[in-house]
Coordinates of C-alpha atoms and ligand atoms in Angstrom, one line a residue:
M1 CA 6.7 -58.2 -20.2
K2 CA 7.2 -56.3 -17.1
T3 CA 9.6 -58.9 -15.6
K4 CA 11.6 -59.3 -18.8
I5 CA 12.3 -55.6 -19.0
A6 CA 13.2 -55.6 -15.4
Q7 CA 15.7 -58.5 -16.0
K8 CA 17.5 -56.7 -18.7
K9 CA 18.6 -54.0 -16.3
K10 CA 21.9 -54.8 -14.8
P11 CA 21.9 -54.7 -11.0
A12 CA 24.0 -51.8 -9.8
S13 CA 26.5 -54.1 -8.1
T14 CA 27.5 -55.8 -11.4
K15 CA 29.0 -52.6 -12.8
K16 CA 32.6 -53.1 -14.0
K17 CA 35.1 -52.5 -11.3
T18 CA 37.6 -51.0 -13.8
V19 CA 35.5 -47.8 -14.2
E20 CA 37.5 -44.9 -13.0
K21 CA 36.4 -43.9 -9.6
K22 CA 34.6 -40.6 -9.8
K23 CA 34.4 -38.3 -6.9
P24 CA 30.9 -38.9 -5.4
V25 CA 28.7 -36.1 -6.5
K26 CA 27.0 -34.6 -3.6
K27 CA 23.3 -34.5 -4.3
P28 CA 22.0 -31.1 -3.4
A29 CA 19.9 -31.4 -0.3
E30 CA 16.2 -31.0 -0.7
P31 CA 15.4 -27.5 0.5
S32 CA 13.4 -27.6 3.6
E33 CA 9.9 -26.2 3.6
S34 CA 10.8 -23.1 5.5
K35 CA 13.6 -22.5 3.0
I36 CA 11.2 -22.7 0.1
Q37 CA 9.0 -20.3 1.7
K38 CA 11.8 -17.9 2.3
N39 CA 12.8 -18.0 -1.3
L40 CA 9.3 -17.3 -2.6
R41 CA 9.2 -13.5 -2.8
T42 CA 5.8 -12.1 -3.6
I43 CA 5.7 -10.6 -7.0
S44 CA 4.7 -7.0 -7.3
L45 CA 3.3 -4.9 -10.1
L46 CA 5.7 -3.5 -12.6
R47 CA 6.4 0.2 -12.1
G48 CA 3.8 2.4 -13.8
M49 CA 1.3 -0.5 -14.1
K50 CA -2.0 -0.6 -12.3
D51 CA -4.5 -3.4 -11.5
I52 CA -8.2 -2.8 -12.1
T53 CA -9.8 -4.6 -9.1
P54 CA -13.5 -5.2 -8.4
K55 CA -13.7 -2.0 -6.3
D56 CA -13.0 -0.1 -9.6
E57 CA -15.5 -2.1 -11.6
L58 CA -18.4 0.3 -11.8
Y59 CA -16.2 3.2 -12.9
W60 CA -14.7 1.1 -15.7
R61 CA -18.0 -0.4 -16.8
T62 CA -19.6 3.0 -16.7
A63 CA -16.8 4.5 -18.9
Y64 CA -17.0 1.7 -21.4
H65 CA -20.8 1.7 -21.5
K66 CA -20.8 5.5 -22.1
A67 CA -18.1 5.3 -24.8
E68 CA -20.0 2.6 -26.6
E69 CA -23.3 4.6 -26.4
M70 CA -21.7 7.8 -27.5
A71 CA -19.7 6.4 -30.4
N72 CA -22.8 4.4 -31.7
A73 CA -25.0 7.5 -31.4
Y74 CA -22.7 9.3 -33.9
G75 CA -22.4 6.3 -36.2
F76 CA -19.0 5.0 -35.2
E77 CA -18.4 1.2 -35.4
F78 CA -16.2 -0.7 -33.1
M79 CA -12.7 -1.7 -34.3
E80 CA -9.8 -3.2 -32.3
T81 CA -6.4 -3.6 -33.7
P82 CA -3.7 -5.7 -32.0
A83 CA -1.7 -4.5 -29.0
L84 CA 1.4 -5.7 -30.9
E85 CA 2.4 -4.2 -34.3
E86 CA 5.5 -3.9 -36.4
A87 CA 7.5 -1.1 -34.8
V88 CA 8.0 0.7 -38.1
L89 CA 4.2 1.4 -38.2
F90 CA 4.6 3.8 -35.3
T91 CA 8.0 5.3 -36.2
R92 CA 6.7 6.1 -39.7
S93 CA 3.4 7.5 -38.4
L94 CA 4.3 9.4 -35.2
G95 CA 7.7 10.6 -36.4
K96 CA 11.2 9.7 -35.3
D97 CA 12.0 12.8 -33.2
T98 CA 8.9 12.5 -31.0
D99 CA 9.0 11.6 -27.3
V100 CA 6.6 8.7 -27.8
V101 CA 8.8 7.0 -30.4
D102 CA 12.2 8.1 -29.0
K103 CA 11.7 7.6 -25.3
E104 CA 8.5 5.9 -24.5
M105 CA 7.6 3.1 -27.0
Y106 CA 8.0 -0.5 -25.8
V107 CA 10.1 -2.0 -28.7
F108 CA 11.7 -5.4 -28.8
E109 CA 12.5 -8.2 -31.1
D110 CA 10.0 -11.1 -31.0
R111 CA 11.1 -14.7 -31.2
D112 CA 11.1 -14.6 -35.0
G113 CA 13.4 -11.6 -35.0
T114 CA 10.7 -9.1 -36.0
R115 CA 11.0 -5.7 -34.5
V116 CA 7.7 -5.1 -32.8
A117 CA 6.1 -2.5 -30.5
L118 CA 3.3 -2.4 -28.1
R119 CA 0.8 0.2 -29.4
P120 CA 1.6 3.6 -28.0
E121 CA -1.6 5.0 -29.5
W122 CA -4.6 3.9 -31.6
T123 CA -4.5 6.0 -34.8
A124 CA -1.6 4.3 -36.6
G125 CA -3.2 0.9 -36.1
A126 CA -6.6 2.1 -37.3
V127 CA -5.0 3.5 -40.5
R128 CA -3.1 0.3 -41.1
A129 CA -6.3 -1.7 -40.8
Y130 CA -8.2 0.8 -43.1
I131 CA -5.6 0.1 -45.8
N132 CA -5.2 -3.7 -45.1
H133 CA -8.9 -4.3 -45.2
G134 CA -9.5 -2.2 -48.4
M135 CA -11.9 0.1 -46.5
Q136 CA -11.4 2.8 -49.1
S137 CA -13.9 0.9 -51.2
L138 CA -16.6 1.3 -48.4
P139 CA -18.9 4.3 -48.3
Q140 CA -16.7 7.2 -46.9
P141 CA -16.0 8.3 -44.3
V142 CA -15.3 5.1 -42.4
K143 CA -16.0 5.9 -38.8
V144 CA -14.5 3.6 -36.1
W145 CA -14.1 3.7 -32.4
N146 CA -11.7 1.9 -30.2
Y147 CA -11.2 1.2 -26.5
G148 CA -8.3 -0.5 -24.7
A149 CA -4.8 -0.5 -23.3
I150 CA -2.0 1.7 -24.6
F151 CA 1.6 1.3 -23.6
R152 CA 4.2 4.0 -23.1
H153 CA 7.4 3.7 -21.0
D154 CA 6.6 7.1 -19.5
R155 CA 7.9 8.5 -16.2
P156 CA 5.2 7.3 -13.7
Q157 CA 3.6 10.0 -11.7
A158 CA 0.1 11.1 -10.8
G159 CA -2.1 10.6 -13.9
R160 CA 0.8 9.0 -15.9
F161 CA 1.2 5.3 -16.2
R162 CA 3.0 2.9 -18.5
Q163 CA -0.1 1.0 -19.3
F164 CA -3.2 3.1 -19.6
H165 CA -6.5 3.0 -21.5
Q166 CA -7.9 5.2 -24.2
F167 CA -11.3 5.6 -25.8
G168 CA -10.9 7.0 -29.3
C169 CA -12.8 7.7 -32.5
E170 CA -11.4 8.0 -36.1
T171 CA -13.1 9.4 -39.1
I172 CA -11.2 8.2 -42.2
G173 CA -11.9 9.1 -45.8
Q174 CA -13.2 12.7 -45.9
R175 CA -12.1 16.3 -45.1
H176 CA -14.8 18.6 -43.9
P177 CA -14.9 21.1 -40.9
C178 CA -18.1 19.4 -39.7
L179 CA -16.3 16.1 -39.3
D180 CA -13.6 17.8 -37.0
A181 CA -16.4 19.4 -35.0
E182 CA -18.3 16.1 -34.7
L183 CA -15.3 14.4 -33.2
I184 CA -14.9 17.2 -30.7
L185 CA -18.7 16.9 -30.0
V186 CA -18.4 13.1 -29.3
A187 CA -15.6 13.5 -26.8
Y188 CA -17.2 16.6 -25.2
N189 CA -20.5 14.8 -24.7
F190 CA -18.9 11.6 -23.4
L191 CA -17.3 13.7 -20.7
K192 CA -20.5 15.8 -20.1
D193 CA -22.6 12.7 -19.7
L194 CA -20.2 11.5 -17.1
G195 CA -20.6 14.8 -15.3
I196 CA -17.3 16.3 -16.3
H197 CA -17.4 19.8 -17.7
A198 CA -14.6 20.0 -20.2
N199 CA -12.9 22.9 -21.9
V200 CA -11.7 22.5 -25.4
N201 CA -8.3 24.1 -26.4
I202 CA -8.0 24.4 -30.1
N203 CA -5.6 25.5 -32.8
S204 CA -4.7 25.0 -36.4
I205 CA -1.2 24.0 -37.5
G206 CA -2.2 24.3 -41.2
N207 CA -0.8 22.3 -44.1
L208 CA 2.8 21.3 -44.7
E209 CA 3.6 24.5 -46.6
D210 CA 2.2 26.7 -43.8
R211 CA 4.2 24.8 -41.3
Q212 CA 7.4 25.1 -43.3
N213 CA 7.0 28.9 -43.6
Y214 CA 6.2 29.1 -39.9
T215 CA 9.1 26.9 -38.9
I216 CA 11.6 29.3 -40.6
E217 CA 10.2 32.2 -38.4
L218 CA 10.1 30.0 -35.3
V219 CA 13.7 28.8 -35.6
G220 CA 14.9 32.4 -35.9
Y221 CA 13.0 33.3 -32.7
L222 CA 14.2 30.2 -30.8
R223 CA 17.8 30.8 -31.7
S224 CA 17.5 34.3 -30.3
K225 CA 16.2 32.8 -27.0
R226 CA 18.5 29.7 -27.0
S227 CA 20.1 30.4 -23.6
Y228 CA 16.7 30.4 -21.8
L229 CA 15.7 26.9 -23.2
C230 CA 16.1 23.6 -21.5
E231 CA 18.8 21.2 -22.9
N232 CA 16.3 19.1 -24.8
C233 CA 14.8 22.2 -26.5
K234 CA 18.2 23.5 -27.5
K235 CA 18.6 20.2 -29.5
R236 CA 15.0 20.5 -30.8
I237 CA 15.7 23.9 -32.5
N238 CA 17.4 22.1 -35.4
K239 CA 15.9 18.7 -35.2
N240 CA 12.2 19.4 -34.6
P241 CA 11.5 23.1 -33.6
L242 CA 7.7 22.7 -33.4
R243 CA 8.3 20.2 -30.6
V244 CA 9.6 23.1 -28.4
L245 CA 6.1 24.4 -28.2
D246 CA 5.1 21.1 -26.5
C247 CA 7.9 21.3 -23.8
K248 CA 6.7 20.9 -20.3
E249 CA 9.8 22.5 -18.6
E250 CA 9.2 25.6 -16.7
S251 CA 12.3 27.3 -18.1
C252 CA 10.8 27.1 -21.6
A253 CA 7.3 28.3 -20.7
E254 CA 8.0 32.1 -21.1
V255 CA 9.9 31.6 -24.4
I256 CA 7.0 29.5 -25.7
Q257 CA 4.4 32.1 -24.5
E258 CA 6.0 34.8 -26.5
S259 CA 6.8 32.8 -29.6
P260 CA 5.4 33.7 -33.0
Q261 CA 1.9 32.3 -33.5
I262 CA 1.4 29.7 -36.1
I263 CA -2.1 30.9 -36.9
E264 CA -0.6 34.0 -38.5
W265 CA 1.3 31.9 -40.9
L266 CA -1.6 29.9 -42.2
G267 CA -2.5 30.2 -45.9
E268 CA -6.0 31.2 -47.1
E269 CA -7.3 27.6 -47.4
S270 CA -6.1 26.5 -44.0
K271 CA -7.4 29.7 -42.4
T272 CA -10.9 29.4 -44.0
Y273 CA -11.0 25.7 -43.0
F274 CA -10.2 26.5 -39.4
M275 CA -12.7 29.3 -39.3
K276 CA -15.4 26.9 -40.4
V277 CA -14.5 24.4 -37.7
L278 CA -14.9 27.2 -35.1
E279 CA -18.2 28.2 -36.7
C280 CA -19.4 24.6 -36.3
L281 CA -18.4 24.6 -32.7
D282 CA -20.2 27.9 -32.2
E283 CA -23.3 26.4 -33.8
L284 CA -23.1 23.4 -31.5
G285 CA -22.6 25.6 -28.4
I286 CA -19.3 24.0 -27.5
P287 CA -17.1 26.5 -25.7
Y288 CA -13.5 26.5 -26.8
I289 CA -10.3 28.4 -26.1
L290 CA -7.9 29.3 -29.0
K291 CA -4.5 28.2 -27.9
S292 CA -1.8 29.4 -30.3
T293 CA 0.9 27.2 -28.9
L294 CA -1.0 23.9 -29.1
V295 CA 0.7 21.7 -31.8
R296 CA 0.3 18.2 -30.3
G297 CA 3.4 16.0 -30.1
L298 CA 3.1 13.8 -33.1
D299 CA 4.2 14.3 -36.8
Y300 CA 1.0 13.1 -38.5
Y301 CA -1.2 16.1 -37.5
C302 CA -2.2 18.9 -39.8
D303 CA -4.9 21.7 -39.6
T304 CA -7.2 21.3 -36.6
V305 CA -5.6 20.1 -33.3
F306 CA -7.4 20.1 -30.0
E307 CA -7.1 19.0 -26.4
F308 CA -9.6 18.5 -23.6
F309 CA -9.2 19.6 -20.0
E310 CA -11.5 19.5 -17.0
D311 CA -12.8 23.0 -16.4
G312 CA -10.5 24.7 -13.8
N313 CA -7.8 22.1 -14.0
E314 CA -5.7 23.2 -17.0
E315 CA -2.4 24.1 -15.4
K316 CA -0.4 21.1 -16.2
S317 CA -0.1 19.0 -19.4
Q318 CA -0.6 15.8 -17.4
N319 CA -4.1 17.0 -16.7
A320 CA -5.1 16.8 -20.3
L321 CA -8.0 14.4 -20.6
G322 CA -7.4 13.8 -24.2
G323 CA -6.7 15.3 -27.6
G324 CA -6.8 14.8 -31.3
G325 CA -6.8 16.4 -34.6
R326 CA -6.7 16.0 -38.4
Y327 CA -4.1 13.7 -40.1
D328 CA -4.7 14.0 -43.8
M329 CA -1.3 12.7 -44.9
L330 CA -1.1 9.6 -42.8
V331 CA -3.0 7.0 -44.9
E332 CA -0.7 7.9 -47.8
Q333 CA 2.4 7.8 -45.6
L334 CA 1.5 4.3 -44.7
G335 CA 1.2 3.2 -48.3
G336 CA -2.5 3.9 -49.0
Q337 CA -4.3 6.2 -51.4
P338 CA -4.3 9.9 -50.4
T339 CA -7.1 9.9 -47.9
P340 CA -8.0 12.7 -45.4
A341 CA -8.8 11.7 -41.8
A342 CA -9.2 13.0 -38.2
G343 CA -9.6 11.5 -34.8
F344 CA -9.3 11.9 -31.0
A345 CA -8.3 9.8 -27.9
L346 CA -9.3 10.3 -24.3
G347 CA -7.3 8.9 -21.4
L348 CA -9.6 6.9 -19.2
E349 CA -7.4 6.7 -16.0
R350 CA -7.7 10.5 -15.8
V351 CA -11.4 10.5 -16.6
I352 CA -12.0 7.9 -13.9
S353 CA -9.9 9.6 -11.3
I354 CA -12.2 12.7 -11.7
L355 CA -15.3 10.4 -11.3
R356 CA -13.8 8.8 -8.2
A357 CA -13.3 12.2 -6.6
K358 CA -16.9 13.2 -7.2
E359 CA -19.5 12.8 -4.5
D360 CA -22.5 12.6 -6.7
N361 CA -21.9 10.1 -9.5
K362 CA -25.5 9.9 -10.7
N363 CA -24.6 8.1 -13.9
L364 CA -22.5 5.4 -12.4
L365 CA -23.8 1.9 -13.3
E366 CA -24.9 -0.5 -10.6
K367 CA -23.9 -4.1 -9.9
P368 CA -26.3 -6.4 -11.6
W369 CA -27.4 -8.4 -8.5
S370 CA -30.3 -7.8 -6.2
K371 CA -30.0 -7.1 -2.4
V372 CA -31.2 -10.7 -1.8
F373 CA -29.0 -13.4 -0.3
F374 CA -29.7 -17.1 -0.7
A375 CA -28.7 -19.3 2.3
Q376 CA -29.0 -23.1 2.5
L377 CA -28.6 -25.7 5.1
G378 CA -27.9 -29.4 4.5
D379 CA -26.9 -31.5 1.5
Q380 CA -30.3 -31.7 -0.2
A381 CA -30.9 -27.9 0.2
N382 CA -27.4 -27.3 -1.2
Y383 CA -28.2 -28.9 -4.5
K384 CA -31.7 -27.6 -4.7
A385 CA -30.4 -24.1 -4.0
L386 CA -28.2 -24.1 -7.1
K387 CA -31.2 -25.1 -9.2
L388 CA -33.4 -22.4 -7.7
I389 CA -30.7 -19.7 -8.1
E390 CA -30.4 -20.7 -11.7
E391 CA -34.2 -20.5 -12.2
M392 CA -34.3 -17.1 -10.6
R393 CA -31.4 -15.9 -12.8
L394 CA -33.3 -16.9 -15.9
Q395 CA -36.2 -14.8 -14.7
G396 CA -34.0 -11.8 -14.2
V397 CA -33.4 -12.0 -10.4
I398 CA -29.7 -12.4 -9.5
V399 CA -29.0 -13.3 -5.9
R400 CA -25.7 -13.5 -4.0
H401 CA -24.9 -16.8 -2.2
N402 CA -22.2 -19.0 -0.8
L403 CA -22.9 -22.6 -1.5
A404 CA -19.6 -23.7 0.0
K405 CA -20.6 -22.5 3.4
A406 CA -22.4 -25.0 5.6
S407 CA -23.3 -23.0 8.7
L408 CA -26.4 -20.9 8.6
K409 CA -24.9 -18.4 11.0
G410 CA -21.9 -17.9 8.7
Q411 CA -24.1 -17.4 5.7
M412 CA -26.3 -14.8 7.6
E413 CA -23.1 -12.9 8.5
T414 CA -22.1 -12.8 4.9
A415 CA -25.6 -11.6 3.9
D416 CA -25.2 -8.9 6.5
K417 CA -21.8 -7.8 5.2
L418 CA -23.1 -7.7 1.6
G419 CA -26.0 -5.4 2.8
A420 CA -28.7 -7.8 1.8
T421 CA -32.2 -6.5 2.6
H422 CA -33.6 -10.1 2.5
T423 CA -32.3 -13.6 2.8
L424 CA -33.9 -16.7 1.4
I425 CA -33.4 -19.7 3.6
L426 CA -33.7 -23.2 2.4
G427 CA -33.3 -26.1 4.9
Q428 CA -34.1 -29.8 4.8
K429 CA -37.6 -29.2 5.9
E430 CA -38.3 -26.6 3.2
V431 CA -36.9 -28.9 0.5
H432 CA -39.2 -31.6 1.8
D433 CA -42.3 -29.2 1.9
G434 CA -41.5 -27.4 -1.4
T435 CA -41.3 -24.1 0.5
I436 CA -38.7 -21.4 1.3
I437 CA -38.3 -18.8 4.0
I438 CA -38.0 -15.1 3.1
R439 CA -36.3 -13.2 6.0
D440 CA -36.4 -9.4 6.3
M441 CA -32.9 -8.6 7.5
D442 CA -33.8 -5.5 9.4
S443 CA -36.9 -6.6 11.2
G444 CA -36.0 -10.3 11.4
N445 CA -39.6 -11.1 10.3
Q446 CA -39.9 -14.4 8.3
E447 CA -42.4 -15.5 5.8
I448 CA -42.8 -19.0 4.4
V449 CA -43.6 -19.1 0.7
D450 CA -44.3 -21.9 -1.8
Q451 CA -41.2 -22.5 -4.0
N452 CA -43.4 -22.2 -7.1
K453 CA -44.3 -18.7 -6.2
L454 CA -40.8 -17.7 -5.1
I455 CA -39.8 -15.7 -8.1
A456 CA -43.1 -13.6 -8.3
E457 CA -42.9 -13.1 -4.5
I458 CA -39.2 -12.0 -4.5
K459 CA -39.7 -9.6 -7.4
K460 CA -42.5 -7.9 -5.4
T461 CA -40.2 -7.9 -2.3
I462 CA -37.3 -6.3 -4.2
K463 CA -39.6 -3.6 -5.6
T464 CA -40.7 -2.4 -2.2
A465 CA -37.5 -3.1 -0.2
K466 CA -36.0 -0.2 1.6
P467 CA -32.2 0.1 1.9
R468 CA -30.7 -1.4 5.0
K469 CA -30.8 0.8 8.2
Ligands
AMP1 P1 -1.9 11.9 -26.2 O1 -2.3 11.3 -27.5 O2 -0.5 11.6 -25.8 O3 -2.3 13.4 -26.1 O4 -2.8 11.1 -25.2 C1 -4.2 11.3 -25.1 C2 -4.6 11.2 -23.7 O5 -4.2 9.9 -23.2 C3 -4.0 12.2 -22.7 O6 -4.6 13.4 -22.8 C4 -4.1 11.5 -21.4 O7 -5.4 11.6 -20.9 C5 -3.9 10.1 -21.8 N1 -2.5 9.7 -21.5 C6 -1.4 9.9 -22.3 N2 -0.3 9.4 -21.8 C7 -0.7 8.8 -20.6 C8 0.0 8.1 -19.5 N3 1.3 7.9 -19.6 N4 -0.8 7.7 -18.5 C9 -2.1 7.9 -18.4 N5 -2.8 8.6 -19.4 C10 -2.1 9.0 -20.4

């Protein structure tokens, strides 16, 4: 077969001579190795993005562990919605004239032509899932917690990234002052358990009617101060006046400070509701600061709104550790039955940056492995080592090792760098005798033990081991 096929092919020299002569196409020269290397630029992180590397591991694991523990303690169940959603989910929820939607959301058309967005917050996705999964037929309220990456094309600076992480809780299905207070309690205790003393800034923005009445007053005031406002806020007066109260520009600060206070425009129901939230917080012993200009930057909020700051670090808005509030209209706005709800989200990069700056992080998790290193010498010991390491793991002792390293000296150096208090040494002789050496890394003393007794022996050793000198 092979030869037949080969015979069918015309040899190059039998090609018709009448064929128009083409200019010989110059084959591009193969790039030399040095050229390839020159062209290979290293690829950097995108602006505003951050790697979480092993040196950050314990901070991130501690934060996750604490979030899970705290959410579960108050009856919240885990829920994760996709990072990618239809863009309209967020424009309809957060509001068109918000910074998040107008300036920060990552929006693009996917390959099917669907306009999609990377989630710029958790709440809208949680509400969509509540509706899609018919959760209104479950016992109410439905309490969910979420944890993961959020994307905003923000201006990168200290504490501000384009991909960051939030831990959040949502209580969907009921309206009660205790539920608002419970959300504040979960966030407050999460921070407290991590050793962060937080202050809670709180306000009420009432219901739609309250806000409409207040807005008339606010617009009149802002028009009278127009010349002092930044260019953005001048536009906001007509488009979205409440948003002026959120402005971070220094020029607007004084105008905001003296603006009419929304709390004075609340109707009886809103006022009573807010007073009850404050009473709950008093009862729980959670300190709070009433902040009349706090409105939060998104359209879906109503009534209670709050933000968390580290005590003594409240000057700038980018210091906020998190925030939240009630959003009683959102489920309906997204096509569900009228369903009250509330929630919060905490920014984990800011929480972790506080933990990193602390000298005493008592609550930080530890790496799961012991301070024991396993060194081996020779082929037989190499294979046996893997088996022994596995047996130890099954008995709850995790040891560090480098089975690819042949030299004992090299392995001892690694053990030293890793701060091992003890090294197990397995050579050909020990494999043969069914023994293993336990070496004390400080004193250099060595003990030979039976392999069958290794696990019991090493557990004893770990218990009494003192940290390396
Ligand atoms: P927000 O819903 O915008 O108030 O965000 C809640 C929390 O997420 C903030 O208080 C911050 O801790 C955090 N956060 C918001 N935007 C960013 C960002 N661009 N980079 C880092 N953390 C952020």
